[in-house]
Amino acid sequence: MATVRLTKRLEFSASHRYHNPAWSDERNRQVFGSCNNLHGHGHNYLLEVTIQGAVDPATGMVVNLYDVKQVLQGVMEEFDHKDLHLDTAIFHGRIPTTENLSVVLWDRIAEKAQGFQLSRIRLFEEEDLYVDYEGAQRGDAPEVALTRRYQFSAAHRLHSPALSEEDNRKIFGKCNNPNGHGHNYTVEVTVRGSIHPETGMVTNLDQLDRVVDECVIRRFDHQHLNYDKAFAETVTTGENLVILLWQLLENALPDGTLDRIGVVETRDNYFEYSGEKSTAKTGRAAVQTGSDSMTPTRPEPAKTGSGAITPSHPKPAKTGSGPGGRRPAGFRR
């Protein structure tokens, strides 16, 4: 019988503070930045719970969504409008990062679930940062995927030198305009790994931001893609762009950490790619994980507006007051 997946969403509000009591105050500040502030900070979280199963022939449903809602509301009573590290017993022994919170929510929901099977939890801390957890373990630690969104603005023209002028106009239409056109591109970078027990994090976001800024934002923001050397012999389609971004970032991140790249060209066009991961890399920048000098660090909290969290592909990036009229690449948690 065919398996169907369905997703239920709900929002909740909570505050938290990142602090490892085994560390000195200086090291906590160094690793966690403003997330270590004494009185904490907060978020409007968006939780997406995906359930899978066979369709009941009598009801036509995998599960009654009312029953799912009752389970989720029961779980949320422990976390909604709470200070996670002070008010919830589960976080007295672990750091209330979004990575750890996603695992805790999975476990709590699984305990209370009656008659349905969890497939995935996606937890948005803010619209440009979310974590996916599917119940997987890597060794003794949970394995999660963390996605960070970045924006850049660029022009391009869809034109192939292998085609005649007439065929280019016929195939690409307005996108073949000789002077090009532009987009506010959103790039989704997803890294996957185990949660580090000392930090509760899967990657060093500050270093990830720097890698993306150096490899992608500085190169393409406010540029014309057709004049970039990488597109000297290829068409500047979303397909070719997402493959190029994978190659640039896969070569700059540690082996096996880059999980996928997504590119939002417009509200209607989304491209995603996961390439072959190479087995040997040398001479590259690395987003460090581990302990001591390799401990993931948490940058400062993001300063975001009052817009709602976007649960699916985001709208084209809004420009702001950052350099060049764009939002700065290094969003802060």
Tab-separated table of C-alpha atoms in Angstrom:
chain	number	residue	atom	x	y	z
A	1	MET	CA	0.000	0.000	0.000
A	2	ALA	CA	1.261	3.456	-0.882
A	3	THR	CA	2.790	5.615	1.844
A	4	VAL	CA	1.542	9.184	2.154
A	5	ARG	CA	3.137	11.987	4.158
A	6	LEU	CA	1.260	14.896	5.693
A	7	THR	CA	2.509	17.899	7.646
A	8	LYS	CA	0.955	19.788	10.550
A	9	ARG	CA	2.316	23.220	11.505
A	10	LEU	CA	2.067	25.199	14.713
A	11	GLU	CA	3.875	28.139	16.286
A	12	PHE	CA	5.085	28.680	19.820
A	13	SER	CA	7.148	31.289	21.631
A	14	ALA	CA	10.051	30.614	23.980
A	15	SER	CA	13.277	32.092	25.296
A	16	HIS	CA	16.610	30.398	25.882
A	17	ARG	CA	20.228	30.928	26.864
A	18	TYR	CA	23.238	28.996	25.601
A	19	HIS	CA	25.576	28.186	28.505
A	20	ASN	CA	27.851	25.243	29.261
A	21	PRO	CA	28.361	25.135	33.068
A	22	ALA	CA	31.560	23.104	32.620
A	23	TRP	CA	33.193	26.067	30.877
A	24	SER	CA	34.445	29.385	32.160
A	25	ASP	CA	32.371	32.501	31.585
A	26	GLU	CA	34.988	33.702	29.121
A	27	ARG	CA	34.795	30.564	27.015
A	28	ASN	CA	30.989	30.597	27.066
A	29	ARG	CA	31.018	34.152	25.752
A	30	GLN	CA	33.601	33.255	23.148
A	31	VAL	CA	31.690	30.238	21.858
A	32	PHE	CA	28.096	31.432	22.161
A	33	GLY	CA	28.396	35.213	21.787
A	34	SER	CA	25.197	37.109	22.592
A	35	CYS	CA	23.338	33.802	22.926
A	36	ASN	CA	25.151	33.537	26.270
A	37	ASN	CA	23.691	36.801	27.621
A	38	LEU	CA	22.684	36.296	31.239
A	39	HIS	CA	18.943	36.800	30.788
A	40	GLY	CA	18.654	35.020	27.445
A	41	HIS	CA	16.739	35.921	24.297
A	42	GLY	CA	13.692	34.512	22.514
A	43	HIS	CA	12.082	33.414	19.251
A	44	ASN	CA	8.754	32.800	17.609
A	45	TYR	CA	9.354	29.198	16.574
A	46	LEU	CA	7.522	27.462	13.755
A	47	LEU	CA	7.276	23.689	14.083
A	48	GLU	CA	6.421	21.445	11.131
A	49	VAL	CA	5.613	17.852	12.034
A	50	THR	CA	5.520	15.406	9.118
A	51	ILE	CA	3.734	12.083	9.563
A	52	GLN	CA	3.745	9.137	7.190
A	53	GLY	CA	1.594	6.075	6.772
A	54	ALA	CA	-0.884	4.180	4.672
A	55	VAL	CA	-4.292	5.641	3.829
A	56	ASP	CA	-7.131	4.076	5.798
A	57	PRO	CA	-9.649	2.836	3.217
A	58	ALA	CA	-12.581	3.631	5.506
A	59	THR	CA	-11.641	7.247	6.360
A	60	GLY	CA	-9.403	8.173	3.425
A	61	MET	CA	-6.860	9.524	5.925
A	62	VAL	CA	-3.432	8.533	7.184
A	63	VAL	CA	-4.361	9.959	10.563
A	64	ASN	CA	-7.041	12.220	11.961
A	65	LEU	CA	-5.462	15.691	12.099
A	66	TYR	CA	-7.556	16.514	15.159
A	67	ASP	CA	-5.772	13.721	17.026
A	68	VAL	CA	-2.403	15.040	15.843
A	69	LYS	CA	-3.335	18.538	16.995
A	70	GLN	CA	-4.229	17.247	20.458
A	71	VAL	CA	-0.867	15.486	20.765
A	72	LEU	CA	1.065	18.558	19.608
A	73	GLN	CA	-0.796	20.917	21.902
A	74	GLY	CA	-0.069	18.595	24.811
A	75	VAL	CA	3.637	18.644	24.005
A	76	MET	CA	3.678	22.412	23.526
A	77	GLU	CA	2.415	23.014	27.056
A	78	GLU	CA	5.912	22.132	28.254
A	79	PHE	CA	7.648	24.681	26.009
A	80	ASP	CA	5.299	27.449	24.869
A	81	HIS	CA	5.862	30.801	26.612
A	82	LYS	CA	8.625	29.253	28.692
A	83	ASP	CA	12.284	29.960	29.338
A	84	LEU	CA	13.732	26.722	27.997
A	85	HIS	CA	16.892	26.557	30.098
A	86	LEU	CA	15.158	27.584	33.372
A	87	ASP	CA	11.571	26.331	33.115
A	88	THR	CA	11.953	22.966	31.375
A	89	ALA	CA	13.607	20.067	33.187
A	90	ILE	CA	14.850	18.441	29.975
A	91	PHE	CA	17.208	21.367	29.354
A	92	HIS	CA	18.753	21.411	32.816
A	93	GLY	CA	21.354	19.011	31.435
A	94	ARG	CA	21.633	20.106	27.823
A	95	ILE	CA	21.961	23.398	25.942
A	96	PRO	CA	18.615	24.573	24.460
A	97	THR	CA	19.845	25.059	20.890
A	98	THR	CA	17.436	24.640	18.000
A	99	GLU	CA	19.249	21.399	17.148
A	100	ASN	CA	18.660	19.954	20.617
A	101	LEU	CA	15.123	21.321	20.788
A	102	SER	CA	14.209	19.550	17.540
A	103	VAL	CA	15.392	16.227	18.997
A	104	VAL	CA	13.531	16.813	22.270
A	105	LEU	CA	10.321	17.652	20.410
A	106	TRP	CA	10.671	14.515	18.285
A	107	ASP	CA	11.041	12.369	21.399
A	108	ARG	CA	8.142	14.023	23.212
A	109	ILE	CA	5.803	13.712	20.217
A	110	ALA	CA	6.843	10.098	19.585
A	111	GLU	CA	6.056	9.254	23.228
A	112	LYS	CA	2.537	10.630	22.932
A	113	ALA	CA	1.807	9.546	19.349
A	114	GLN	CA	-0.988	7.024	19.061
A	115	GLY	CA	-1.529	5.436	15.688
A	116	PHE	CA	0.816	7.580	13.608
A	117	GLN	CA	4.472	7.450	12.604
A	118	LEU	CA	6.774	10.468	12.596
A	119	SER	CA	8.713	11.079	9.384
A	120	ARG	CA	10.418	14.433	10.021
A	121	ILE	CA	10.430	17.443	12.303
A	122	ARG	CA	11.396	20.818	10.857
A	123	LEU	CA	11.917	23.575	13.395
A	124	PHE	CA	12.319	27.197	12.296
A	125	GLU	CA	14.175	29.436	14.725
A	126	GLU	CA	13.653	32.307	12.292
A	127	GLU	CA	12.787	32.522	8.622
A	128	ASP	CA	16.399	32.115	7.442
A	129	LEU	CA	17.400	29.307	9.807
A	130	TYR	CA	15.818	25.914	10.433
A	131	VAL	CA	16.707	22.374	11.495
A	132	ASP	CA	15.431	19.038	10.158
A	133	TYR	CA	15.461	15.902	12.306
A	134	GLU	CA	14.300	12.459	11.181
A	135	GLY	CA	15.175	10.382	14.226
A	136	ALA	CA	18.596	9.389	12.868
A	137	GLN	CA	21.691	8.794	14.990
A	138	ARG	CA	25.359	9.109	14.038
A	139	GLY	CA	27.198	7.103	16.631
A	140	ASP	CA	25.863	8.158	20.035
A	141	ALA	CA	24.628	11.575	18.884
A	142	PRO	CA	21.509	12.623	16.967
A	143	GLU	CA	22.094	13.555	13.322
A	144	VAL	CA	20.371	16.722	12.101
A	145	ALA	CA	20.395	18.897	9.005
A	146	LEU	CA	20.676	22.662	9.465
A	147	THR	CA	19.654	25.059	6.692
A	148	ARG	CA	20.773	28.669	6.432
A	149	ARG	CA	19.395	31.093	3.846
A	150	TYR	CA	21.365	33.875	2.145
A	151	GLN	CA	20.505	36.454	-0.503
A	152	PHE	CA	22.247	38.145	-3.390
A	153	SER	CA	21.047	40.252	-6.318
A	154	ALA	CA	22.331	39.603	-9.827
A	155	ALA	CA	21.515	39.997	-13.520
A	156	HIS	CA	21.727	37.350	-16.231
A	157	ARG	CA	20.746	36.575	-19.795
A	158	LEU	CA	19.720	33.132	-20.986
A	159	HIS	CA	21.632	32.670	-24.219
A	160	SER	CA	23.414	29.662	-25.690
A	161	PRO	CA	26.206	30.102	-28.242
A	162	ALA	CA	25.336	26.608	-29.490
A	163	LEU	CA	21.966	27.876	-30.737
A	164	SER	CA	21.028	30.296	-33.457
A	165	GLU	CA	19.731	33.752	-32.570
A	166	GLU	CA	16.270	32.641	-33.652
A	167	ASP	CA	16.369	29.472	-31.551
A	168	ASN	CA	17.640	31.425	-28.528
A	169	ARG	CA	14.705	33.818	-28.792
A	170	LYS	CA	12.283	30.942	-29.303
A	171	ILE	CA	13.536	28.858	-26.360
A	172	PHE	CA	14.330	31.562	-23.802
A	173	GLY	CA	11.792	34.246	-24.746
A	174	LYS	CA	12.088	37.410	-22.646
A	175	CYS	CA	14.964	35.828	-20.725
A	176	ASN	CA	17.043	36.210	-23.909
A	177	ASN	CA	16.810	40.009	-23.750
A	178	PRO	CA	20.240	41.221	-25.028
A	179	ASN	CA	20.875	43.389	-21.964
A	180	GLY	CA	19.683	40.779	-19.515
A	181	HIS	CA	17.361	41.000	-16.531
A	182	GLY	CA	17.766	40.356	-12.808
A	183	HIS	CA	16.630	38.516	-9.687
A	184	ASN	CA	16.905	38.643	-5.931
A	185	TYR	CA	18.301	35.142	-5.478
A	186	THR	CA	17.898	33.217	-2.224
A	187	VAL	CA	20.457	30.474	-1.595
A	188	GLU	CA	19.667	27.701	0.881
A	189	VAL	CA	22.752	25.961	2.266
A	190	THR	CA	22.088	22.738	4.183
A	191	VAL	CA	24.773	21.028	6.257
A	192	ARG	CA	24.299	17.691	7.992
A	193	GLY	CA	26.057	16.189	10.988
A	194	SER	CA	25.825	15.007	14.567
A	195	ILE	CA	25.041	17.373	17.428
A	196	HIS	CA	28.156	18.223	19.398
A	197	PRO	CA	27.497	17.366	23.073
A	198	GLU	CA	29.422	20.345	24.467
A	199	THR	CA	27.699	22.987	22.343
A	200	GLY	CA	24.397	21.460	21.255
A	201	MET	CA	25.203	22.575	17.709
A	202	VAL	CA	25.976	20.810	14.449
A	203	THR	CA	28.174	23.460	12.833
A	204	ASN	CA	29.916	26.748	13.397
A	205	LEU	CA	27.450	29.222	11.911
A	206	ASP	CA	29.844	32.120	12.050
A	207	GLN	CA	32.371	30.248	9.916
A	208	LEU	CA	29.647	28.958	7.601
A	209	ASP	CA	28.522	32.546	7.058
A	210	ARG	CA	32.071	33.579	6.229
A	211	VAL	CA	32.530	30.724	3.746
A	212	VAL	CA	29.277	31.539	1.947
A	213	ASP	CA	30.114	35.231	1.953
A	214	GLU	CA	33.577	34.630	0.495
A	215	CYS	CA	32.611	31.959	-2.058
A	216	VAL	CA	29.180	33.173	-3.139
A	217	ILE	CA	27.999	36.581	-1.954
A	218	ARG	CA	31.124	38.591	-2.724
A	219	ARG	CA	31.461	36.922	-6.115
A	220	PHE	CA	27.904	37.214	-7.413
A	221	ASP	CA	26.114	39.977	-5.504
A	222	HIS	CA	25.284	42.954	-7.741
A	223	GLN	CA	27.002	41.302	-10.709
A	224	HIS	CA	25.972	40.102	-14.174
A	225	LEU	CA	26.313	36.315	-14.146
A	226	ASN	CA	27.042	36.085	-17.865
A	227	TYR	CA	30.332	37.901	-17.314
A	228	ASP	CA	31.518	35.465	-14.642
A	229	LYS	CA	34.232	33.099	-15.907
A	230	ALA	CA	32.285	30.061	-14.692
A	231	PHE	CA	29.565	30.798	-17.246
A	232	ALA	CA	31.892	31.362	-20.202
A	233	GLU	CA	30.598	28.209	-21.894
A	234	THR	CA	27.363	27.477	-20.015
A	235	VAL	CA	23.943	29.092	-19.888
A	236	THR	CA	23.137	31.020	-16.692
A	237	THR	CA	20.063	28.957	-15.861
A	238	GLY	CA	18.993	28.193	-12.318
A	239	GLU	CA	20.028	24.584	-12.926
A	240	ASN	CA	23.598	25.533	-13.840
A	241	LEU	CA	23.776	28.095	-11.048
A	242	VAL	CA	22.794	25.652	-8.305
A	243	ILE	CA	25.361	23.121	-9.559
A	244	LEU	CA	28.058	25.801	-9.561
A	245	LEU	CA	27.191	26.884	-6.010
A	246	TRP	CA	27.394	23.275	-4.856
A	247	GLN	CA	30.856	22.951	-6.389
A	248	LEU	CA	32.079	26.180	-4.803
A	249	LEU	CA	30.811	25.343	-1.313
A	250	GLU	CA	31.469	21.605	-1.372
A	251	ASN	CA	35.117	22.425	-2.016
A	252	ALA	CA	35.178	24.866	0.921
A	253	LEU	CA	33.489	22.732	3.597
A	254	PRO	CA	34.632	19.568	5.387
A	255	ASP	CA	33.958	16.210	3.754
A	256	GLY	CA	30.429	14.936	4.081
A	257	THR	CA	28.915	18.021	5.714
A	258	LEU	CA	27.273	19.753	2.744
A	259	ASP	CA	23.923	18.061	2.217
A	260	ARG	CA	22.192	20.154	-0.452
A	261	ILE	CA	21.972	23.563	-2.103
A	262	GLY	CA	18.701	25.258	-3.011
A	263	VAL	CA	18.291	28.342	-5.181
A	264	VAL	CA	15.107	30.424	-5.227
A	265	GLU	CA	15.110	32.441	-8.453
A	266	THR	CA	11.534	33.739	-8.200
A	267	ARG	CA	8.508	32.831	-6.120
A	268	ASP	CA	7.651	30.293	-8.813
A	269	ASN	CA	11.105	28.848	-9.604
A	270	TYR	CA	13.145	26.742	-7.165
A	271	PHE	CA	16.207	24.618	-7.947
A	272	GLU	CA	17.866	22.053	-5.675
A	273	TYR	CA	21.020	19.972	-6.057
A	274	SER	CA	23.052	17.445	-4.053
A	275	GLY	CA	26.207	16.469	-5.899
A	276	GLU	CA	28.670	13.661	-5.451
A	277	LYS	CA	30.745	14.276	-2.341
A	278	SER	CA	34.456	13.978	-3.030
A	279	THR	CA	36.538	11.699	-0.821
A	280	ALA	CA	39.654	13.854	-0.567
A	281	LYS	CA	39.971	17.595	-0.093
A	282	THR	CA	42.995	19.654	0.799
A	283	GLY	CA	43.886	23.292	1.246
A	284	ARG	CA	40.431	24.607	2.045
A	285	ALA	CA	38.566	26.639	4.592
A	286	ALA	CA	36.610	24.470	7.001
A	287	VAL	CA	33.538	24.953	9.125
A	288	GLN	CA	34.944	23.399	12.257
A	289	THR	CA	33.250	20.940	14.552
A	290	GLY	CA	34.646	19.226	17.607
A	291	SER	CA	36.178	20.511	20.811
A	292	ASP	CA	38.593	23.216	21.926
A	293	SER	CA	39.714	25.291	18.931
A	294	MET	CA	37.368	23.255	16.733
A	295	THR	CA	34.296	23.882	18.863
A	296	PRO	CA	31.326	25.240	16.886
A	297	THR	CA	30.587	28.812	17.847
A	298	ARG	CA	27.262	30.565	17.814
A	299	PRO	CA	27.105	34.046	16.323
A	300	GLU	CA	24.896	36.727	17.764
A	301	PRO	CA	21.099	36.486	17.486
A	302	ALA	CA	19.522	37.583	14.235
A	303	LYS	CA	17.894	40.956	14.064
A	304	THR	CA	14.746	40.292	12.103
A	305	GLY	CA	11.602	42.175	11.303
A	306	SER	CA	8.058	41.381	12.272
A	307	GLY	CA	7.184	39.272	9.231
A	308	ALA	CA	5.882	35.748	9.739
A	309	ILE	CA	8.174	32.764	9.483
A	310	THR	CA	8.031	31.339	5.974
A	311	PRO	CA	7.500	27.573	6.116
A	312	SER	CA	8.250	26.800	2.481
A	313	HIS	CA	10.342	28.407	-0.234
A	314	PRO	CA	10.778	32.070	0.680
A	315	LYS	CA	9.725	35.067	-1.294
A	316	PRO	CA	12.407	36.849	-3.287
A	317	ALA	CA	14.904	38.468	-0.956
A	318	LYS	CA	14.061	41.900	0.364
A	319	THR	CA	16.859	44.373	0.073
A	320	GLY	CA	17.801	46.347	3.132
A	321	SER	CA	20.308	48.837	4.370
A	322	GLY	CA	23.366	46.593	4.211
A	323	PRO	CA	26.328	47.237	1.924
A	324	GLY	CA	25.271	47.698	-1.668
A	325	GLY	CA	21.610	47.895	-0.670
A	326	ARG	CA	21.357	44.247	0.393
A	327	ARG	CA	20.894	42.486	3.680
A	328	PRO	CA	24.271	41.439	5.102
A	329	ALA	CA	25.137	37.826	4.290
A	330	GLY	CA	26.136	36.889	7.823
A	331	PHE	CA	22.771	36.639	9.526
A	332	ARG	CA	23.098	36.268	13.266
A	333	ARG	CA	21.334	33.748	15.438
